[in-house]
Amino acid sequence: RTHHRAREGLAHHLAAREGRHMLATYFLLSASAFGLAPSRLPPRAASTTTRATRPRCGAVGSASQSVLPTAPKDVAEGLSVAISAALAVGERQLHITLPPNMRFGIFGDPGKVTIGSPDSPPTVAELQRAEFELAYLVAETFRGECTLVLESQAAVKAAEREFARKGLPTRPRLVSSLSKAYKGGGGGFGGAAGGAAGGDAGRVVAVLRPSAAQLKKAVCPEGGAVLLLNPQAPPPARFAPTYVLLDNPHPDWQGGLLFRAFPGDWALAAAGFGGALTVHGRAAERPSLPDIDRGFQAVRDDNNPFSRAVGAAAALRRRGEPDEAE
């Protein structure tokens, strides 16, 4: 009952005060309501769940139908809920993938965010802000009690300046390598006395844009969790796909989205003439590239004027084909 009242109060609070500046408050409340703080993580089971024994995506509760996000705020909210759902069933190795330029307005005006536009690549500054904001959202989910592994010491210094302007209950520990994350102590922002370097910070490690080499070295701390944020290579099978919003999911196609929010199914979607996303297929397991290719081709081949796929076909194009709008 208390949990239900907390959720209702949170929903009312969000409805009463819309805006990007409420994201921080929302995640601090949601972390408490869902019991996500690292100090509340249940003990690791003696027998860990593997991909072979993990329940099928649609087998957990009523959330098997992943609802497509329509705005960055939906992504931010869904990300927190998906992390809590994965932790609740004992997943301790998670991976999260968002479009590299997805920004939430945490560190200033996000500007125009166009997802899945290969002809308009984001600037270096936009990419860095997007990375920091994703890292910050994950840190908020754990009330700051975590270690964030960034790509370089320069990135650590830049993130320190951004994070210092926000009011997390505990400062996350920022480090520039996995080795520093697992050693404990040291590091910037949170590594000093009074910060979160000791204790709970070491129980949750989130690695931003890990390389293929780092993926092999990323392990779950004792009694904690490890998260991969926008990995640069396919993560090992032991990592549960927790929140995946992948634009242009097939190298031969321009357009389309692949989406999954734990514990839901995988959804293949494309945008129609009006810009609204339409789901054209769902699967319990992640579709392979041939599956995605067949799905997109079916959308393109659908000439039924009453089909919802017709409008979506306008947003899909095989690379190298002429744009029908031109």
Coordinates of N, CA, C and O in Angstrom, one line a residue, residues 75-245:
V75 N 11.7 8.3 -22.6 CA 12.9 7.5 -22.6 C 13.5 7.5 -21.2 O 13.9 6.5 -20.6
A76 N 13.6 8.7 -20.6 CA 14.2 8.9 -19.2 C 13.4 8.1 -18.2 O 13.9 7.4 -17.4
E77 N 12.1 8.2 -18.3 CA 11.2 7.5 -17.3 C 11.3 6.0 -17.6 O 11.4 5.2 -16.6
G78 N 11.2 5.5 -18.8 CA 11.3 4.1 -19.1 C 12.6 3.5 -18.8 O 12.6 2.3 -18.3
L79 N 13.7 4.2 -18.9 CA 15.0 3.7 -18.5 C 15.0 3.4 -17.0 O 15.5 2.3 -16.7
S80 N 14.5 4.2 -16.2 CA 14.6 4.0 -14.8 C 13.7 2.8 -14.4 O 14.1 1.9 -13.6
V81 N 12.5 2.7 -15.0 CA 11.6 1.6 -14.7 C 12.2 0.3 -15.2 O 12.1 -0.8 -14.5
A82 N 12.8 0.3 -16.4 CA 13.4 -1.0 -16.9 C 14.6 -1.5 -16.0 O 14.7 -2.7 -15.8
I83 N 15.4 -0.5 -15.5 CA 16.5 -0.9 -14.6 C 16.0 -1.5 -13.4 O 16.4 -2.6 -12.9
S84 N 14.9 -0.9 -12.8 CA 14.4 -1.5 -11.6 C 13.8 -2.8 -11.8 O 13.9 -3.7 -10.9
A85 N 13.1 -3.0 -12.9 CA 12.5 -4.3 -13.2 C 13.6 -5.4 -13.4 O 13.4 -6.6 -12.9
A86 N 14.7 -5.1 -14.0 CA 15.8 -6.1 -14.2 C 16.4 -6.5 -12.8 O 16.6 -7.6 -12.5
L87 N 16.6 -5.4 -12.0 CA 17.2 -5.7 -10.7 C 16.3 -6.5 -9.8 O 16.7 -7.4 -9.1
A88 N 15.0 -6.3 -10.0 CA 14.0 -7.0 -9.1 C 13.9 -8.5 -9.4 O 13.6 -9.2 -8.5
V89 N 14.3 -8.9 -10.6 CA 14.3 -10.4 -10.8 C 15.7 -11.0 -10.8 O 15.9 -12.1 -11.3
G90 N 16.6 -10.2 -10.3 CA 18.0 -10.8 -10.0 C 19.0 -10.5 -11.1 O 20.1 -11.1 -11.0
E91 N 18.7 -9.8 -12.2 CA 19.7 -9.4 -13.2 C 20.7 -8.5 -12.5 O 20.3 -7.5 -11.9
R92 N 21.9 -8.7 -12.7 CA 23.0 -7.9 -12.2 C 24.0 -7.4 -13.2 O 24.9 -6.6 -12.9
Q93 N 23.8 -7.9 -14.5 CA 24.7 -7.4 -15.5 C 23.8 -6.9 -16.6 O 23.1 -7.7 -17.3
L94 N 23.7 -5.6 -16.8 CA 22.7 -5.0 -17.7 C 23.4 -4.2 -18.8 O 24.5 -3.7 -18.6
H95 N 22.8 -4.1 -19.9 CA 23.3 -3.1 -20.9 C 22.2 -2.3 -21.5 O 21.0 -2.7 -21.6
I96 N 22.5 -1.0 -21.8 CA 21.6 0.0 -22.2 C 22.1 0.7 -23.5 O 23.3 1.0 -23.5
T97 N 21.3 0.8 -24.5 CA 21.7 1.4 -25.7 C 20.7 2.5 -26.1 O 19.5 2.2 -26.2
L98 N 21.1 3.7 -26.3 CA 20.3 4.8 -26.8 C 20.9 5.4 -28.0 O 22.2 5.2 -28.2
P99 N 20.2 6.2 -28.8 CA 20.8 6.9 -29.9 C 22.0 7.8 -29.3 O 21.8 8.4 -28.3
P100 N 23.1 7.8 -30.0 CA 24.2 8.6 -29.4 C 24.0 10.0 -29.2 O 24.7 10.6 -28.3
N101 N 23.0 10.6 -29.8 CA 22.7 12.1 -29.6 C 21.5 12.3 -28.8 O 21.0 13.4 -28.8
M102 N 21.0 11.3 -28.1 CA 19.8 11.5 -27.3 C 20.1 12.4 -26.1 O 20.9 12.0 -25.2
R103 N 19.5 13.6 -26.0 CA 19.7 14.5 -24.9 C 18.4 14.8 -24.2 O 17.3 14.7 -24.8
F104 N 18.5 15.1 -22.9 CA 17.3 15.3 -22.1 C 17.1 16.6 -21.5 O 16.2 16.9 -20.7
G105 N 18.0 17.5 -21.7 CA 17.9 18.9 -21.2 C 18.4 19.0 -19.7 O 18.0 19.9 -19.0
I106 N 19.2 18.0 -19.3 CA 19.7 18.1 -17.9 C 20.7 19.1 -17.7 O 20.7 19.9 -16.7
F107 N 21.6 19.2 -18.7 CA 22.7 20.2 -18.6 C 22.5 21.3 -19.6 O 23.4 21.6 -20.5
G108 N 21.4 21.9 -19.6 CA 21.1 23.0 -20.5 C 20.1 22.6 -21.6 O 19.6 21.5 -21.7
D109 N 19.7 23.6 -22.4 CA 18.7 23.3 -23.5 C 19.2 22.3 -24.4 O 20.4 22.4 -25.0
P110 N 18.4 21.2 -24.7 CA 18.9 20.1 -25.6 C 18.9 20.5 -27.0 O 19.6 19.8 -27.8
G111 N 18.3 21.6 -27.4 CA 18.2 22.0 -28.8 C 17.3 21.0 -29.5 O 16.5 20.2 -29.0
K112 N 17.4 21.0 -30.8 CA 16.6 20.1 -31.6 C 17.3 18.7 -31.7 O 18.5 18.5 -32.0
V113 N 16.6 17.7 -31.2 CA 17.1 16.3 -31.1 C 16.4 15.5 -32.3 O 15.2 15.3 -32.2
T114 N 17.2 15.1 -33.3 CA 16.6 14.3 -34.4 C 17.3 13.0 -34.3 O 18.5 12.8 -34.4
I115 N 16.4 12.0 -34.1 CA 16.9 10.6 -33.8 C 16.9 9.9 -35.2 O 16.0 9.9 -35.9
G116 N 18.0 9.2 -35.4 CA 18.1 8.3 -36.6 C 18.2 9.0 -37.9 O 17.7 8.6 -38.9
S117 N 19.0 10.1 -37.9 CA 19.2 10.9 -39.2 C 20.6 10.8 -39.6 O 21.5 11.6 -39.1
P118 N 21.0 9.8 -40.4 CA 22.4 9.6 -40.8 C 22.9 10.7 -41.6 O 24.1 10.9 -41.8
D119 N 22.0 11.5 -42.2 CA 22.5 12.7 -43.0 C 22.8 13.9 -42.2 O 23.3 14.9 -42.7
S120 N 22.4 13.9 -40.9 CA 22.7 15.0 -40.0 C 23.3 14.6 -38.8 O 22.7 14.5 -37.7
P121 N 24.6 14.2 -38.8 CA 25.3 13.7 -37.6 C 25.4 14.8 -36.6 O 25.6 15.9 -36.9
P122 N 25.3 14.4 -35.3 CA 25.5 15.3 -34.2 C 26.9 15.8 -34.1 O 27.8 15.2 -34.6
T123 N 27.0 17.0 -33.5 CA 28.4 17.5 -33.3 C 29.1 16.8 -32.1 O 28.4 16.1 -31.3
V124 N 30.4 17.0 -32.0 CA 31.1 16.4 -30.9 C 30.6 16.9 -29.6 O 30.4 16.1 -28.6
A125 N 30.2 18.2 -29.5 CA 29.7 18.7 -28.2 C 28.3 18.1 -27.9 O 28.1 17.8 -26.7
E126 N 27.5 17.9 -28.9 CA 26.2 17.2 -28.7 C 26.4 15.8 -28.2 O 25.7 15.3 -27.3
L127 N 27.3 15.1 -28.8 CA 27.6 13.7 -28.4 C 28.0 13.6 -26.9 O 27.6 12.8 -26.2
Q128 N 29.0 14.5 -26.5 CA 29.5 14.5 -25.2 C 28.4 14.8 -24.2 O 28.3 14.2 -23.1
R129 N 27.6 15.8 -24.5 CA 26.5 16.2 -23.6 C 25.5 15.0 -23.4 O 25.0 14.7 -22.3
A130 N 25.2 14.3 -24.6 CA 24.3 13.2 -24.5 C 24.9 12.1 -23.6 O 24.2 11.4 -22.8
E131 N 26.2 11.8 -23.8 CA 26.8 10.8 -22.9 C 26.8 11.1 -21.5 O 26.4 10.3 -20.6
F132 N 27.1 12.4 -21.1 CA 27.0 12.8 -19.7 C 25.6 12.7 -19.2 O 25.4 12.3 -18.0
E133 N 24.6 13.1 -20.0 CA 23.3 13.1 -19.5 C 22.8 11.6 -19.2 O 22.1 11.3 -18.3
L134 N 23.2 10.7 -20.1 CA 22.8 9.3 -19.9 C 23.5 8.8 -18.6 O 22.8 8.1 -17.8
A135 N 24.7 9.1 -18.4 CA 25.5 8.7 -17.2 C 24.8 9.3 -16.0 O 24.7 8.6 -14.9
Y136 N 24.4 10.6 -16.1 CA 23.7 11.2 -14.9 C 22.4 10.6 -14.6 O 22.1 10.4 -13.4
L137 N 21.6 10.2 -15.6 CA 20.3 9.5 -15.3 C 20.5 8.2 -14.6 O 19.8 7.9 -13.7
V138 N 21.5 7.5 -15.0 CA 21.8 6.2 -14.4 C 22.3 6.4 -12.9 O 21.9 5.8 -12.0
A139 N 23.1 7.5 -12.7 CA 23.6 7.8 -11.4 C 22.4 8.2 -10.5 O 22.3 7.8 -9.3
E140 N 21.5 8.9 -11.0 CA 20.3 9.3 -10.3 C 19.5 8.1 -9.8 O 18.9 8.0 -8.8
T141 N 19.4 7.1 -10.7 CA 18.6 5.9 -10.4 C 19.2 5.2 -9.2 O 18.4 4.7 -8.4
F142 N 20.5 5.3 -9.0 CA 21.1 4.7 -7.8 C 21.4 5.8 -6.7 O 22.3 5.6 -5.9
R143 N 20.7 6.9 -6.8 CA 20.9 8.0 -5.8 C 22.4 8.5 -5.7 O 22.8 8.9 -4.6
G144 N 23.1 8.3 -6.8 CA 24.5 8.8 -6.8 C 25.4 7.7 -6.2 O 26.7 7.9 -6.3
E145 N 25.0 6.6 -5.6 CA 25.8 5.6 -5.0 C 26.3 4.7 -6.0 O 25.9 3.5 -6.1
C146 N 27.2 5.1 -6.9 CA 27.8 4.3 -8.0 C 29.1 4.9 -8.4 O 29.5 6.0 -8.1
T147 N 29.8 4.1 -9.3 CA 31.0 4.5 -9.9 C 30.7 4.6 -11.4 O 30.2 3.6 -12.0
L148 N 31.0 5.7 -12.0 CA 30.9 5.9 -13.5 C 32.2 5.9 -14.1 O 33.1 6.6 -13.8
V149 N 32.4 5.0 -15.1 CA 33.6 4.9 -15.9 C 33.5 5.6 -17.2 O 32.7 5.3 -18.0
L150 N 34.2 6.7 -17.3 CA 34.2 7.5 -18.5 C 35.4 7.2 -19.4 O 36.3 6.4 -19.0
E151 N 35.5 7.8 -20.6 CA 36.4 7.4 -21.6 C 37.8 8.0 -21.4 O 38.8 7.4 -21.9
S152 N 38.0 9.1 -20.6 CA 39.3 9.7 -20.4 C 39.3 10.5 -19.2 O 38.2 10.9 -18.7
Q153 N 40.5 11.0 -18.8 CA 40.5 11.9 -17.6 C 40.0 13.2 -18.0 O 39.4 13.9 -17.2
A154 N 40.1 13.6 -19.3 CA 39.5 14.9 -19.7 C 38.0 14.8 -19.6 O 37.3 15.8 -19.2
A155 N 37.4 13.7 -20.0 CA 36.0 13.5 -19.8 C 35.5 13.5 -18.4 O 34.5 14.1 -18.0
V156 N 36.3 12.9 -17.5 CA 36.0 13.0 -16.1 C 36.0 14.4 -15.6 O 35.0 14.8 -14.9
K157 N 37.0 15.2 -15.9 CA 37.0 16.6 -15.5 C 35.8 17.4 -16.0 O 35.2 18.2 -15.3
A158 N 35.4 17.2 -17.3 CA 34.3 17.9 -17.9 C 33.0 17.4 -17.2 O 32.1 18.3 -16.9
A159 N 32.9 16.1 -16.9 CA 31.7 15.6 -16.2 C 31.6 16.2 -14.8 O 30.5 16.4 -14.3
E160 N 32.7 16.3 -14.1 CA 32.7 16.8 -12.8 C 32.0 18.2 -12.7 O 31.3 18.5 -11.8
R161 N 32.4 19.0 -13.7 CA 31.9 20.4 -13.8 C 30.3 20.4 -14.0 O 29.6 21.1 -13.3
E162 N 29.9 19.5 -14.8 CA 28.4 19.4 -15.1 C 27.7 18.8 -13.9 O 26.7 19.3 -13.5
F163 N 28.2 17.7 -13.3 CA 27.5 17.1 -12.2 C 27.5 17.9 -11.0 O 26.5 17.8 -10.2
A164 N 28.5 18.8 -10.8 CA 28.6 19.6 -9.6 C 27.4 20.5 -9.5 O 27.1 21.0 -8.4
R165 N 26.8 20.9 -10.6 CA 25.7 21.8 -10.6 C 24.4 21.2 -10.2 O 23.4 21.9 -10.0
K166 N 24.4 19.8 -10.0 CA 23.1 19.1 -9.7 C 23.2 18.6 -8.3 O 24.3 18.4 -7.7
G167 N 22.0 18.4 -7.7 CA 22.0 18.0 -6.3 C 21.7 16.6 -6.0 O 20.6 16.2 -5.5
L168 N 22.6 15.7 -6.4 CA 22.4 14.3 -6.0 C 22.7 14.1 -4.5 O 23.5 14.8 -3.9
P169 N 21.9 13.2 -3.9 CA 22.1 12.9 -2.4 C 23.6 12.5 -2.1 O 24.1 12.9 -1.1
T170 N 24.2 11.7 -3.0 CA 25.5 11.3 -2.9 C 26.3 11.6 -4.2 O 25.7 11.3 -5.3
R171 N 27.5 12.0 -4.1 CA 28.2 12.3 -5.4 C 28.7 10.9 -6.0 O 29.3 10.1 -5.3
P172 N 28.4 10.7 -7.2 CA 28.9 9.5 -7.9 C 30.4 9.6 -8.0 O 31.0 10.7 -8.1
R173 N 31.1 8.5 -8.0 CA 32.5 8.5 -8.2 C 32.8 8.4 -9.7 O 32.3 7.5 -10.4
L174 N 33.6 9.3 -10.3 CA 33.9 9.3 -11.7 C 35.4 8.9 -11.9 O 36.3 9.5 -11.3
V175 N 35.6 7.9 -12.7 CA 36.9 7.4 -13.0 C 37.1 7.3 -14.5 O 36.2 7.3 -15.3
S176 N 38.4 7.1 -14.9 CA 38.7 7.1 -16.4 C 39.0 5.7 -16.9 O 39.4 5.5 -18.0
S177 N 38.9 4.7 -16.0 CA 39.3 3.3 -16.5 C 38.6 2.3 -15.6 O 38.3 2.6 -14.4
L178 N 38.4 1.1 -16.1 CA 37.8 0.0 -15.3 C 38.7 -0.4 -14.2 O 38.2 -0.7 -13.1
S179 N 40.0 -0.4 -14.4 CA 40.9 -0.7 -13.3 C 40.7 0.2 -12.1 O 40.7 -0.3 -10.9
K180 N 40.5 1.4 -12.3 CA 40.3 2.4 -11.2 C 39.0 2.1 -10.5 O 38.8 2.2 -9.3
A181 N 38.0 1.7 -11.3 CA 36.6 1.4 -10.8 C 36.7 0.3 -9.8 O 36.0 0.3 -8.7
Y182 N 37.4 -0.8 -10.1 CA 37.5 -1.9 -9.3 C 38.5 -1.9 -8.1 O 38.4 -2.6 -7.2
K183 N 39.4 -0.9 -8.2 CA 40.4 -0.8 -7.2 C 39.8 -0.1 -6.0 O 40.1 -0.3 -4.8
G184 N 38.8 0.9 -6.2 CA 38.2 1.6 -5.1 C 39.1 2.8 -4.7 O 40.3 2.7 -4.9
G185 N 38.5 3.8 -4.1 CA 39.3 5.0 -3.7 C 39.8 5.7 -5.0 O 39.5 5.4 -6.1
G186 N 40.5 6.8 -4.7 CA 41.0 7.6 -5.8 C 39.9 8.1 -6.7 O 38.8 8.2 -6.4
G187 N 40.3 8.5 -8.0 CA 39.3 9.0 -8.9 C 38.9 10.4 -8.5 O 39.2 10.9 -7.5
G188 N 38.1 11.0 -9.4 CA 37.6 12.3 -9.2 C 36.2 12.3 -8.7 O 35.6 11.3 -8.6
F189 N 35.7 13.5 -8.3 CA 34.3 13.7 -7.9 C 33.7 12.6 -7.2 O 33.1 11.7 -7.7
G190 N 33.8 12.6 -5.9 CA 33.3 11.5 -5.1 C 34.4 10.6 -4.6 O 34.2 9.8 -3.7
G191 N 35.6 10.8 -5.1 CA 36.7 10.0 -4.6 C 37.4 10.6 -3.4 O 38.1 9.9 -2.7
A192 N 37.1 11.9 -3.1 CA 37.7 12.5 -2.0 C 37.0 12.1 -0.7 O 35.9 11.5 -0.7
A193 N 37.5 12.4 0.4 CA 36.9 12.1 1.7 C 35.5 12.8 1.7 O 35.3 13.9 1.3
G194 N 34.6 12.0 2.2 CA 33.2 12.5 2.3 C 32.4 12.2 1.1 O 31.2 12.4 1.1
G195 N 33.0 11.7 0.0 CA 32.3 11.3 -1.2 C 31.8 9.9 -1.1 O 31.8 9.3 -0.1
A196 N 31.5 9.4 -2.3 CA 31.0 8.0 -2.4 C 32.0 7.0 -2.8 O 31.6 5.9 -3.2
A197 N 33.3 7.3 -2.7 CA 34.3 6.4 -3.2 C 34.2 5.0 -2.5 O 34.4 4.0 -3.1
G198 N 34.0 5.1 -1.2 CA 34.0 3.8 -0.4 C 32.6 3.3 -0.3 O 31.6 4.0 -0.8
G199 N 32.4 2.1 0.2 CA 31.1 1.6 0.5 C 30.3 1.3 -0.7 O 30.7 0.6 -1.6
D200 N 29.1 1.9 -0.8 CA 28.1 1.6 -1.9 C 28.6 2.0 -3.3 O 28.1 1.4 -4.2
A201 N 29.4 3.0 -3.4 CA 29.8 3.4 -4.8 C 30.4 2.3 -5.6 O 30.2 2.2 -6.8
G202 N 31.2 1.4 -4.9 CA 31.9 0.3 -5.6 C 31.0 -0.8 -5.9 O 31.4 -1.7 -6.6
R203 N 29.8 -0.8 -5.4 CA 28.9 -2.0 -5.6 C 28.2 -1.9 -7.0 O 27.7 -2.9 -7.5
V204 N 28.1 -0.7 -7.5 CA 27.4 -0.5 -8.8 C 28.4 0.3 -9.7 O 28.8 1.4 -9.4
V205 N 28.7 -0.4 -10.8 CA 29.7 0.2 -11.8 C 29.0 0.4 -13.1 O 28.4 -0.6 -13.6
A206 N 29.0 1.6 -13.7 CA 28.4 1.9 -15.0 C 29.5 2.3 -15.9 O 30.2 3.3 -15.6
V207 N 29.6 1.7 -17.0 CA 30.7 2.0 -18.0 C 30.1 2.6 -19.2 O 29.3 2.1 -19.9
L208 N 30.6 3.9 -19.5 CA 30.1 4.6 -20.6 C 30.9 4.3 -21.9 O 32.1 4.4 -21.9
R209 N 30.2 3.9 -22.9 CA 30.7 3.6 -24.2 C 31.9 2.6 -24.1 O 33.0 2.9 -24.6
P210 N 31.7 1.5 -23.4 CA 32.8 0.6 -23.3 C 33.3 0.0 -24.7 O 32.5 -0.3 -25.5
S211 N 34.6 -0.2 -24.8 CA 35.1 -0.7 -26.0 C 35.0 -2.3 -26.0 O 34.6 -2.8 -24.9
A212 N 35.4 -2.9 -27.1 CA 35.3 -4.4 -27.1 C 36.2 -5.0 -26.0 O 35.9 -6.0 -25.4
A213 N 37.4 -4.4 -25.8 CA 38.3 -4.8 -24.8 C 37.7 -4.7 -23.4 O 37.9 -5.6 -22.5
Q214 N 37.1 -3.5 -23.1 CA 36.5 -3.3 -21.8 C 35.3 -4.2 -21.5 O 35.1 -4.6 -20.4
L215 N 34.6 -4.6 -22.6 CA 33.5 -5.5 -22.4 C 33.9 -6.9 -21.8 O 33.2 -7.5 -21.0
K216 N 35.1 -7.3 -22.2 CA 35.6 -8.6 -21.6 C 36.0 -8.4 -20.2 O 36.0 -9.4 -19.4
K217 N 36.4 -7.2 -19.8 CA 36.9 -7.0 -18.4 C 35.8 -6.5 -17.4 O 36.0 -6.5 -16.2
A218 N 34.6 -6.2 -18.0 CA 33.5 -5.7 -17.1 C 32.9 -6.8 -16.3 O 32.3 -7.7 -16.9
V219 N 33.0 -6.8 -15.0 CA 32.5 -7.8 -14.2 C 31.6 -7.2 -13.1 O 31.7 -6.0 -12.8
C220 N 30.8 -8.0 -12.6 CA 29.8 -7.6 -11.5 C 30.5 -7.5 -10.2 O 31.0 -8.6 -9.7
P221 N 30.5 -6.4 -9.5 CA 31.1 -6.3 -8.2 C 30.3 -7.3 -7.2 O 29.1 -7.5 -7.4
E222 N 31.0 -7.7 -6.2 CA 30.4 -8.6 -5.2 C 29.1 -7.9 -4.6 O 29.2 -6.8 -4.0
G223 N 28.0 -8.6 -4.8 CA 26.7 -8.1 -4.2 C 26.2 -6.9 -4.9 O 25.3 -6.2 -4.4
G224 N 26.7 -6.5 -6.1 CA 26.3 -5.3 -6.7 C 25.8 -5.5 -8.1 O 25.1 -6.5 -8.4
A225 N 26.1 -4.6 -9.0 CA 25.6 -4.6 -10.4 C 26.6 -3.9 -11.3 O 27.3 -3.0 -10.9
V226 N 26.6 -4.3 -12.6 CA 27.4 -3.6 -13.6 C 26.5 -3.3 -14.8 O 25.7 -4.1 -15.2
L227 N 26.7 -2.0 -15.3 CA 25.8 -1.6 -16.4 C 26.7 -1.1 -17.5 O 27.7 -0.4 -17.3
L228 N 26.4 -1.5 -18.7 CA 27.1 -1.0 -19.9 C 26.2 0.0 -20.6 O 25.1 -0.3 -20.9
L229 N 26.8 1.2 -20.8 CA 26.0 2.3 -21.4 C 26.5 2.6 -22.8 O 27.6 3.0 -23.0
N230 N 25.7 2.3 -23.8 CA 26.0 2.5 -25.2 C 27.3 1.8 -25.5 O 28.3 2.5 -26.0
P231 N 27.4 0.5 -25.4 CA 28.6 -0.2 -25.7 C 28.9 -0.1 -27.2 O 28.0 0.0 -28.0
Q232 N 30.2 0.0 -27.5 CA 30.7 0.2 -28.9 C 30.7 -1.1 -29.7 O 31.0 -1.1 -30.9
A233 N 30.5 -2.3 -29.0 CA 30.5 -3.6 -29.7 C 29.4 -4.4 -29.0 O 28.9 -4.1 -27.9
P234 N 28.9 -5.4 -29.7 CA 27.9 -6.3 -29.1 C 28.3 -6.8 -27.7 O 29.4 -7.4 -27.6
P235 N 27.5 -6.6 -26.7 CA 27.9 -7.0 -25.3 C 27.8 -8.5 -25.2 O 27.1 -9.2 -25.9
P236 N 28.6 -9.1 -24.3 CA 28.5 -10.5 -24.0 C 27.1 -11.0 -23.7 O 26.3 -10.2 -23.1
A237 N 26.8 -12.2 -23.9 CA 25.4 -12.8 -23.7 C 25.0 -12.7 -22.2 O 23.8 -12.7 -22.0
R238 N 26.0 -12.6 -21.3 CA 25.6 -12.5 -19.9 C 24.9 -11.2 -19.5 O 24.3 -11.1 -18.4
F239 N 25.0 -10.2 -20.4 CA 24.4 -8.9 -20.1 C 23.0 -8.8 -20.6 O 22.8 -9.1 -21.8
A240 N 22.1 -8.6 -19.7 CA 20.7 -8.5 -20.1 C 20.4 -7.2 -20.9 O 20.7 -6.1 -20.3
P241 N 19.8 -7.2 -22.0 CA 19.4 -6.0 -22.7 C 18.2 -5.3 -22.0 O 17.1 -5.8 -22.0
T242 N 18.5 -4.3 -21.3 CA 17.6 -3.7 -20.3 C 16.8 -2.6 -20.9 O 15.6 -2.5 -20.7
Y243 N 17.4 -1.7 -21.6 CA 16.7 -0.6 -22.4 C 17.5 -0.4 -23.6 O 18.6 0.1 -23.6
V244 N 16.9 -0.7 -24.8 CA 17.5 -0.6 -26.1 C 16.6 0.2 -27.0 O 15.5 -0.2 -27.2
L245 N 17.1 1.3 -27.4 CA 16.4 2.2 -28.5 C 17.5 2.4 -29.5 O 18.3 3.3 -29.5

